[in-house]
CSV table of C-alpha atoms in Angstrom, one decimal:
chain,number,residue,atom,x,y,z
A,28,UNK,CA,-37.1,30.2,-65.0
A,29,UNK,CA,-33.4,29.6,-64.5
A,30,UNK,CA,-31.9,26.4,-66.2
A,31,UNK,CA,-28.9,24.6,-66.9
A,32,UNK,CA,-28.0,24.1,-70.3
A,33,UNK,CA,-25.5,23.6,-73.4
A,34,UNK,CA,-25.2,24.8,-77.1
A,35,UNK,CA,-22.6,22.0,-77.6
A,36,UNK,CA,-21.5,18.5,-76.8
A,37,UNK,CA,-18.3,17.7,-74.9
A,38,UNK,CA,-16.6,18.3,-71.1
A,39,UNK,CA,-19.0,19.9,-68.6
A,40,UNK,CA,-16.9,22.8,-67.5
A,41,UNK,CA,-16.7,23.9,-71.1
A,42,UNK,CA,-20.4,23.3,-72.4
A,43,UNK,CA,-22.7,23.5,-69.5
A,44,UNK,CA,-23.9,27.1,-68.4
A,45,UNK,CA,-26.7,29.0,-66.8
A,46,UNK,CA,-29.3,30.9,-67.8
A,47,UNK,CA,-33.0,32.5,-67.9
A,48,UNK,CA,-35.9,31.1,-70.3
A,49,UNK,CA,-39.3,31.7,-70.2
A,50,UNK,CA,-41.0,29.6,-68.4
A,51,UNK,CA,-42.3,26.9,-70.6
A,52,UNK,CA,-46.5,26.0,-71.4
A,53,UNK,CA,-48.1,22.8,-71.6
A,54,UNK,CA,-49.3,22.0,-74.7
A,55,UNK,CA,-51.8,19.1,-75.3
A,56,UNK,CA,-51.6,16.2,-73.0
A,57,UNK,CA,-48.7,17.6,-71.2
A,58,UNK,CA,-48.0,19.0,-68.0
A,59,UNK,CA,-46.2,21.3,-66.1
A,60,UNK,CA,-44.0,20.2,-63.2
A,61,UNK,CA,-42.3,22.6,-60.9
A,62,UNK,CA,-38.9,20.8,-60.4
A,63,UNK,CA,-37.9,20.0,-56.8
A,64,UNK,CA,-35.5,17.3,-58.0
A,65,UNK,CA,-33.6,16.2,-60.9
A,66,UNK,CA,-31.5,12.9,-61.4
A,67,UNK,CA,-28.8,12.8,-63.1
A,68,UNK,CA,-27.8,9.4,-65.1
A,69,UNK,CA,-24.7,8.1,-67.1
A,70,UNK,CA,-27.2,8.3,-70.2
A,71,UNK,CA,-27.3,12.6,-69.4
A,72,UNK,CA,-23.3,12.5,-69.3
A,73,UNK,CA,-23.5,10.5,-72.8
A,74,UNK,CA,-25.7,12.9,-74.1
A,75,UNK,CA,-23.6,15.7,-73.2
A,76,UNK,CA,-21.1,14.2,-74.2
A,77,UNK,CA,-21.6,13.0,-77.7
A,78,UNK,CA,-21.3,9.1,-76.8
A,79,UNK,CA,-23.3,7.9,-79.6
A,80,UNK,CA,-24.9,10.6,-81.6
A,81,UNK,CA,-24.7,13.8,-82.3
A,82,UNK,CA,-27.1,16.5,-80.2
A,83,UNK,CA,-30.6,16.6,-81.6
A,84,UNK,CA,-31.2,20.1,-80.5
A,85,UNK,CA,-29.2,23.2,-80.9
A,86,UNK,CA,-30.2,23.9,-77.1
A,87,UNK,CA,-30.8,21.4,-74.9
A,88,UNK,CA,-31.7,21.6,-70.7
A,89,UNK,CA,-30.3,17.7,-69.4
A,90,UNK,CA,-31.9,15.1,-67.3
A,91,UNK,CA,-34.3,12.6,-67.9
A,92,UNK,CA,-35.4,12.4,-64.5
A,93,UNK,CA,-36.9,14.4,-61.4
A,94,UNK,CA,-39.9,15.0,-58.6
A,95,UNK,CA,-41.9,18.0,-58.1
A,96,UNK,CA,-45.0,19.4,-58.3
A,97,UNK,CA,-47.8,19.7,-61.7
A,98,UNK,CA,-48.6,23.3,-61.6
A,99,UNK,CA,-50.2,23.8,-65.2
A,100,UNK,CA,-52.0,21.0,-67.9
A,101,UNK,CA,-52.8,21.6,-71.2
A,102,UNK,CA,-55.8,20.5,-73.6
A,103,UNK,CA,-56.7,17.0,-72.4
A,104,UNK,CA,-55.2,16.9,-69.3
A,105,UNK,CA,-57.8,16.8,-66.4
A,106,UNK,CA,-57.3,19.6,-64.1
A,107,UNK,CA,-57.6,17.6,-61.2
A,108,UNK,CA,-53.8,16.6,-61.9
A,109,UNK,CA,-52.9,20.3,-60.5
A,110,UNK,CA,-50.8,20.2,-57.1
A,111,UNK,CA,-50.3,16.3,-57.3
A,112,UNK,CA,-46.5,15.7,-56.1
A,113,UNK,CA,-45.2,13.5,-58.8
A,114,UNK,CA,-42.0,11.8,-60.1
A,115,UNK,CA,-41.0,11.7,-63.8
A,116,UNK,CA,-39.5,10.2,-66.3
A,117,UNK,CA,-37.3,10.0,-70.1
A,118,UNK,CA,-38.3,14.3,-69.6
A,119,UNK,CA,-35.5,14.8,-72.2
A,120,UNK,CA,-35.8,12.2,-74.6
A,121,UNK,CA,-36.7,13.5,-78.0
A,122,UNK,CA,-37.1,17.0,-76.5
A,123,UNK,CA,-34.7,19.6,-76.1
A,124,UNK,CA,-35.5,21.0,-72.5
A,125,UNK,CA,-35.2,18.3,-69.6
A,126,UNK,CA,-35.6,18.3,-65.5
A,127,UNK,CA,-32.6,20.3,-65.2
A,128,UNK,CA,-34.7,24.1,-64.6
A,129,UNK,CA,-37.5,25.3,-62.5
A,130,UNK,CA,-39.7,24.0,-64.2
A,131,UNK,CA,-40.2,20.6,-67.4
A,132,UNK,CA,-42.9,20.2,-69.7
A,133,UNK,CA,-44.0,16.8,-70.4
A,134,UNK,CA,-46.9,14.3,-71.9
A,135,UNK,CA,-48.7,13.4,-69.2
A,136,UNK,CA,-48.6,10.0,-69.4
A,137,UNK,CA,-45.1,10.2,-67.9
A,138,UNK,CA,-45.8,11.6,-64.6
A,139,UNK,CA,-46.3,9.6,-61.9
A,140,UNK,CA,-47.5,10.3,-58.8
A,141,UNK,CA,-45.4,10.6,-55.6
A,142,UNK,CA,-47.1,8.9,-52.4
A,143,UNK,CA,-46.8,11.3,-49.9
A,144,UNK,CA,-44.6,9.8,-47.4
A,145,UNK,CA,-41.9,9.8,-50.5
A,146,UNK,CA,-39.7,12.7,-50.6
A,147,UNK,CA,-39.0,14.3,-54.0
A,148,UNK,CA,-35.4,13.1,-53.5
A,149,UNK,CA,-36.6,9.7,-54.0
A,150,UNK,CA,-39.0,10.8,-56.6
A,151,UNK,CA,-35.5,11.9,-58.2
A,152,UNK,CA,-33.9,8.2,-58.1
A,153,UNK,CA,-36.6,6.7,-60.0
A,154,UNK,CA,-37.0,7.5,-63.8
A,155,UNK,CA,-34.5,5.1,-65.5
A,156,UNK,CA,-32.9,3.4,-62.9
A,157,UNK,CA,-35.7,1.9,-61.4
A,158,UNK,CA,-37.1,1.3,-65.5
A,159,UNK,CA,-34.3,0.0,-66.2
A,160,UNK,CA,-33.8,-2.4,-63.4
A,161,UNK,CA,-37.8,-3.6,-63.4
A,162,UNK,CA,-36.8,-4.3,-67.3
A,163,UNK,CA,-33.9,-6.5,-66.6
A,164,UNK,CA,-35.7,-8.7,-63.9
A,165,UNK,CA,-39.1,-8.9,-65.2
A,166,UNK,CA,-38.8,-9.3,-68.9
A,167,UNK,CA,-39.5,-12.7,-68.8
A,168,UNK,CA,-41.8,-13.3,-65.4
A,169,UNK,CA,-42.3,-12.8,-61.8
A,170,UNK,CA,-38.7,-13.7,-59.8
A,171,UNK,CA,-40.1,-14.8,-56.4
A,172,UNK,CA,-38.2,-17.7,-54.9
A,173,UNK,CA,-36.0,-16.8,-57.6
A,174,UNK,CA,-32.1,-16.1,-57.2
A,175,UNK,CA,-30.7,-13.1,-58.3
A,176,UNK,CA,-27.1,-11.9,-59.3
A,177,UNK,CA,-26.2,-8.1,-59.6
A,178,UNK,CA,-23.5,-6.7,-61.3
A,179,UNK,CA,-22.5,-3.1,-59.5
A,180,UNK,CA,-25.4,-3.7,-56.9
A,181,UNK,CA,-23.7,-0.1,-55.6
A,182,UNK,CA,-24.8,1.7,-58.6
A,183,UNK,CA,-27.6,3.3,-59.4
A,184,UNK,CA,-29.5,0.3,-61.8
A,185,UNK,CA,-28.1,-2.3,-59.2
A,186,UNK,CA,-29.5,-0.9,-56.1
A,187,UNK,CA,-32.6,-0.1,-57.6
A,188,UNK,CA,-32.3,-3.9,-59.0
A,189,UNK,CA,-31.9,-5.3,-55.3
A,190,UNK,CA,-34.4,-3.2,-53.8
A,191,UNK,CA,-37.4,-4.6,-56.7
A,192,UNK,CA,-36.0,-8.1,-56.6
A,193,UNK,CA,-35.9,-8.4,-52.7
A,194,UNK,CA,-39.2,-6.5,-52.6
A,195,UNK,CA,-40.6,-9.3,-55.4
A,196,UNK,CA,-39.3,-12.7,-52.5
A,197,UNK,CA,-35.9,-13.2,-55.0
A,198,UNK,CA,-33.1,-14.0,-53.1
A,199,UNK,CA,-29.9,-11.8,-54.3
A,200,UNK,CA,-26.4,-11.6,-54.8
A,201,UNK,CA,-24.6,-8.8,-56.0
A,202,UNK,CA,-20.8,-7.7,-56.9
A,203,UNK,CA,-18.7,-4.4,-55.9
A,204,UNK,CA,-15.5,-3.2,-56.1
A,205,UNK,CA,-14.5,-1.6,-53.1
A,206,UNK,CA,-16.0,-1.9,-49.0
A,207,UNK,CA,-17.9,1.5,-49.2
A,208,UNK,CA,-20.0,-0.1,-52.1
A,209,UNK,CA,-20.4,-3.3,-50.1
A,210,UNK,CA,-22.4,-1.2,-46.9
A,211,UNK,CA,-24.3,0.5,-49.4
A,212,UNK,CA,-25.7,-2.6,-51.4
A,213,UNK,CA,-25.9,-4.4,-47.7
A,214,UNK,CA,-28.2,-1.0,-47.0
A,215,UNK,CA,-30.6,-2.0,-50.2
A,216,UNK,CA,-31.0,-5.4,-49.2
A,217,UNK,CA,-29.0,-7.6,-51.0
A,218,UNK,CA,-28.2,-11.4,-49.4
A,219,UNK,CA,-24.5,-12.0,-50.5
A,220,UNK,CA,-22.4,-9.5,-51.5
A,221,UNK,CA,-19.2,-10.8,-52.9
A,222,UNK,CA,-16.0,-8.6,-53.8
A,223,UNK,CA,-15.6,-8.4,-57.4
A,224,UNK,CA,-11.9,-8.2,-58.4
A,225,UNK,CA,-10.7,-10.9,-54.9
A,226,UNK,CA,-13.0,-13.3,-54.8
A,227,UNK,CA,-14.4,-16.2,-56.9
A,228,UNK,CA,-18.0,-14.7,-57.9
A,229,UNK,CA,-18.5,-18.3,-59.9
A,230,UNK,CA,-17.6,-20.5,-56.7
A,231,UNK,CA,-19.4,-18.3,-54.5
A,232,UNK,CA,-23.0,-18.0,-56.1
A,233,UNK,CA,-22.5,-21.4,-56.7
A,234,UNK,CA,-21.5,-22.7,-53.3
A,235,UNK,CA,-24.6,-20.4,-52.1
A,236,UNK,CA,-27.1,-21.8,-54.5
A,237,UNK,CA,-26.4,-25.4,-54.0
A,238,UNK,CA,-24.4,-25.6,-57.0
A,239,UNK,CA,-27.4,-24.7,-59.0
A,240,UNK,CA,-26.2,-21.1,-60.1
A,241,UNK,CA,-28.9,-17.5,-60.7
A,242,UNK,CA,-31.6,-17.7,-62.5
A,243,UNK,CA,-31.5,-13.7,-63.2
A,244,UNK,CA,-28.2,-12.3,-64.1
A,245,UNK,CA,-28.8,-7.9,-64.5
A,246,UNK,CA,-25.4,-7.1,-65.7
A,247,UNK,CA,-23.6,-3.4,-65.9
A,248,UNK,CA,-20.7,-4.7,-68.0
A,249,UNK,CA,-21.4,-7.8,-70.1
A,250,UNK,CA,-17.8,-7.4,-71.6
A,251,UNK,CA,-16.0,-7.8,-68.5
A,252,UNK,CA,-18.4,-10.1,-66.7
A,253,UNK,CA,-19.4,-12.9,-69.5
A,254,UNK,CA,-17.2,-15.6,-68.4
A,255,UNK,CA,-18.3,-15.2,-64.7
A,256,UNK,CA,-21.9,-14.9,-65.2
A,257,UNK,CA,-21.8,-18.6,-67.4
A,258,UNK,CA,-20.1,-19.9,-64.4
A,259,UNK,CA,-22.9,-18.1,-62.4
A,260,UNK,CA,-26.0,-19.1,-64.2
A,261,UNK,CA,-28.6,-21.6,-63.9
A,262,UNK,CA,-30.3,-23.6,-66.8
A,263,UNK,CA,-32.5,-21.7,-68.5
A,264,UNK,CA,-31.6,-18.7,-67.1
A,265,UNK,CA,-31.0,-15.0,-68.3
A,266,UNK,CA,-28.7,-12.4,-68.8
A,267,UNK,CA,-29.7,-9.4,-69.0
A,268,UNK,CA,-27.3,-6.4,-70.0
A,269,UNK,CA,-28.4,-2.7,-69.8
A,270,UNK,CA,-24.6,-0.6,-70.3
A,271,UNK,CA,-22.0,-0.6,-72.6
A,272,UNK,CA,-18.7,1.2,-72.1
A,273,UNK,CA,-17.9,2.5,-75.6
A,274,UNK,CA,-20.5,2.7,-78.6
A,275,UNK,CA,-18.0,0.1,-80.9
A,276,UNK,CA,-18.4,-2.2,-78.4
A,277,UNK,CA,-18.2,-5.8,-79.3
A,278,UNK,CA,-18.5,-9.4,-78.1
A,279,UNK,CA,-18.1,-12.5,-78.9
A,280,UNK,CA,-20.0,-15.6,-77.2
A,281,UNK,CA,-19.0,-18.7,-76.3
A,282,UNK,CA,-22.1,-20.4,-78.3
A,283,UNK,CA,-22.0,-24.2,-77.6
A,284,UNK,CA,-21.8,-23.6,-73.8
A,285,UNK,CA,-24.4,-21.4,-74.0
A,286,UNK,CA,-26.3,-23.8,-75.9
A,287,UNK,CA,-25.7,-26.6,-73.7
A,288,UNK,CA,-26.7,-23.9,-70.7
A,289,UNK,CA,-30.2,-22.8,-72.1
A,290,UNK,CA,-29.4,-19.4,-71.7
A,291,UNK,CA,-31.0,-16.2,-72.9
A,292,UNK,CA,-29.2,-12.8,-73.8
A,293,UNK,CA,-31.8,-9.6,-72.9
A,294,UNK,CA,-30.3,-6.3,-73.8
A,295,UNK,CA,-31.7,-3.6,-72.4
A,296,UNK,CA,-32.1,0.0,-73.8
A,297,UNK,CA,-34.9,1.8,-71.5
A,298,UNK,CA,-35.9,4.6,-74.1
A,299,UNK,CA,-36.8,1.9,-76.7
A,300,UNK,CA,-38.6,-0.9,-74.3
A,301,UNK,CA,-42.2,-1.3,-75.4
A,302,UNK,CA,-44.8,1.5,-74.1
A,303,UNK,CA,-46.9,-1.5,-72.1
A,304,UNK,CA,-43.8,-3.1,-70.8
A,305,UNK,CA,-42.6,0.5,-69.5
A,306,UNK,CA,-46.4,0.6,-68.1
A,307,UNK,CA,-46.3,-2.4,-66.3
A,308,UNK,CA,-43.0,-1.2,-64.5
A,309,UNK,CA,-44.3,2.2,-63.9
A,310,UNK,CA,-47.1,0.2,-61.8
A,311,UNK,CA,-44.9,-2.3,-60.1
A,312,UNK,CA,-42.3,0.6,-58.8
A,313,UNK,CA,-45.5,2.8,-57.7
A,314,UNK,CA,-46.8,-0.5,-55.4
A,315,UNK,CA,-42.8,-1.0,-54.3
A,316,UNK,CA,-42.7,2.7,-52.8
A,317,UNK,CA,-46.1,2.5,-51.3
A,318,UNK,CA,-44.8,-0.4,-49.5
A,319,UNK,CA,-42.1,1.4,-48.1
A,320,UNK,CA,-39.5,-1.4,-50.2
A,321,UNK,CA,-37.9,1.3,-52.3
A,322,UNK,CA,-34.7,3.3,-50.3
A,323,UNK,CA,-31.9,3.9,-52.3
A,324,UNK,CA,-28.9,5.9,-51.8
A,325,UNK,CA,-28.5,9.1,-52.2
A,326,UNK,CA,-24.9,10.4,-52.5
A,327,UNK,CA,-24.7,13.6,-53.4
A,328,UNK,CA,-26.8,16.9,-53.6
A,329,UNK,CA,-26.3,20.0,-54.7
A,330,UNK,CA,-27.9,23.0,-56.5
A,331,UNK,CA,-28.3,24.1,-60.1
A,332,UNK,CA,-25.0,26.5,-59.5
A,333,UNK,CA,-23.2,23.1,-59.1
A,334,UNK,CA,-24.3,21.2,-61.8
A,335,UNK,CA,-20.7,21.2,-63.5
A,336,UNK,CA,-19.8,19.7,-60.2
A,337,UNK,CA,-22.6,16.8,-59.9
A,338,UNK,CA,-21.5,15.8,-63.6
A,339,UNK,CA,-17.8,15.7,-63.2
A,340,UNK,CA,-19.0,13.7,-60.1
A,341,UNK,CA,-21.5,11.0,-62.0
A,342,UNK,CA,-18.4,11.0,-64.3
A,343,UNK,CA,-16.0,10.0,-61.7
A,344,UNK,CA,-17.3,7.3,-60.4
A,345,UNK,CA,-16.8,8.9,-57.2
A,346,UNK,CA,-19.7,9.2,-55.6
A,347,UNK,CA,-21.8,6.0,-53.9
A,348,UNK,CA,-25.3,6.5,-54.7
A,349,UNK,CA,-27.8,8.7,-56.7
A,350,UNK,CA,-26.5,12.0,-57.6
A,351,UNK,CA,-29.3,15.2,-57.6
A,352,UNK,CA,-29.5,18.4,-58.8
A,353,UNK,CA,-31.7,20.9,-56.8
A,354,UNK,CA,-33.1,23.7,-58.8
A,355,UNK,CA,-34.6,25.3,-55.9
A,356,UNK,CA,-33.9,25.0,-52.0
């Protein structure tokens, strides 16, 4: 099968190559998929990169996410599971060899099947986005009638966030930075969508919540945003933060008003979120795309050749919308 790969962490035009590997067998209570395909996520560029750790593997094929086809099972896998169109998830974590190839081998329990009126493109959006963003608003109970603010609702977590919360009956707001990102979180639903760095957020959601503030707050940069989202939030409610932009990160909280608020700090870190909590979101996103409630945007495709391309891109900031690799037409 053809692949892309690195030997070493550090800038995509220097570490990430081609190549041919056999292609790979299920072992037991894993499966096969033939890649159609593969997401790429900030998390692959931090891998790559060396953000926090050093590479596991002394090879390793990125992506944690991607659509396709099962086309082999191994020992305790029914074989029924052969030919269902499927999307799938954390592919690479823990494991050298990801979605980005022909083909990924992985346990079974983290394939998910497709409906059929999904495309495989979608299939590709999923994985730890959508995880992520059913994490952040569903933690701590069902949001209907609730209200809603997203941070970045043009990115990847934050439109999948508005598309589950406004498919759940949440009202939501959402911030971007520039008018391009505005159309495209208009496009996944949201209800208010306020420019980040000219207007008031604070005054806004407040003013639009009758002064009552969000009960949800799903939040891309908690350094950057904590003063606005305690002018934002409701009593009681919940912050939820799934991103960091450097590992020494630190930050320091105003604790008496967030005392006298009621508020609750969630941190999110979808790799490590508890196996029936990650079930549970698994089921809710499956319902949400057999309704039809899941359409996020897709901004840029391109095939395995490219891939240098697609991660200078997800680097870059760039690109609005999901990024995808295509290993085959």
């Amino acid at each position: 099968m053809k692949a892309a790969y690195y030997e070493r962490q550090g800038k995509a035009s220097e570490v990430l190559k081609l190549g041919e590997f056999p292609v790979p067998q299920p072992g037991p209570g894993e499966v096969r998929v033939r890649i159609h395909a593969s997401g790429l996520n900030p998390s692959d560029i931090k891998a790559r990169t060396g953000f926090s750790a050093a590479a596991a593997f002394p090879l390793v094929i990125p992506h944690q996410d991607g659509a396709g086809v099962i086309d082999a099972v191994g020992v305790g896998v029914s074989q029924t599971r052969i030919g269902e169109r499927v999307w799938l998830f954390e592919a690479q974590y823990r494991r050298a060899f990801g979605t980005a190839a022909d083909y990924a081998v992985v346990p079974a329990q983290q394939v998910v099947l497709l409906p059929d009126n999904v495309s495989f493109e979608v299939g590709a959006c999923l994985g730890i986005p959508a995880l992520t963003a059913h994490r952040c608003l569903f933690a701590d109970g069902d949001i209907k009638g609730r209200a809603i603010l997203v941070h970045g609702g043009a990115g990847a977590v934050g439109t999948a966030a508005i598309l589950l919360a406004k498919w759940a009956g949440a009202w939501v707001a959402t911030t971007v930075s520039t008018p391009e990102q505005a159309d495209a979180a208009r496009r996944a639903g949201a209800d208010l969508v306020i420019q980040r760095w000219s207007e008031d957020v604070a005054a806004i959601v407040k003013a639009e919540t009758g002064q009552r503030g969000v009960d949800r707050i799903v939040d891309v940069s908690l350094q950057d945003n904590l003063d606005i989202d305690m002018g934002c939030l409701a009593n009681g409610g919940i912050i939820s933060a799934y991103a960091v932009a450097s590992a020494a990160d630190q930050l320091s909280v105003p604790l008496l008003q967030a005392m006298i608020a009621g508020c609750t700090f969630r941190f999110v870190y979808i790799y490590t979120v508890p196996a029936a909590a990650k079930s549970a979101a698994v089921s809710a996103i499956s319902r949400c795309l057999a309704d039809g409630a899941y359409v996020p945007t897709i901004g840029m495709q391109v095939s395995l050749d490219a891939i240098v391309d697609a991660h200078e891109a997800q680097e870059s900031g760039r690109v609005i919308g999901k990024i995808l690799v295509k290993p085959r037409p």
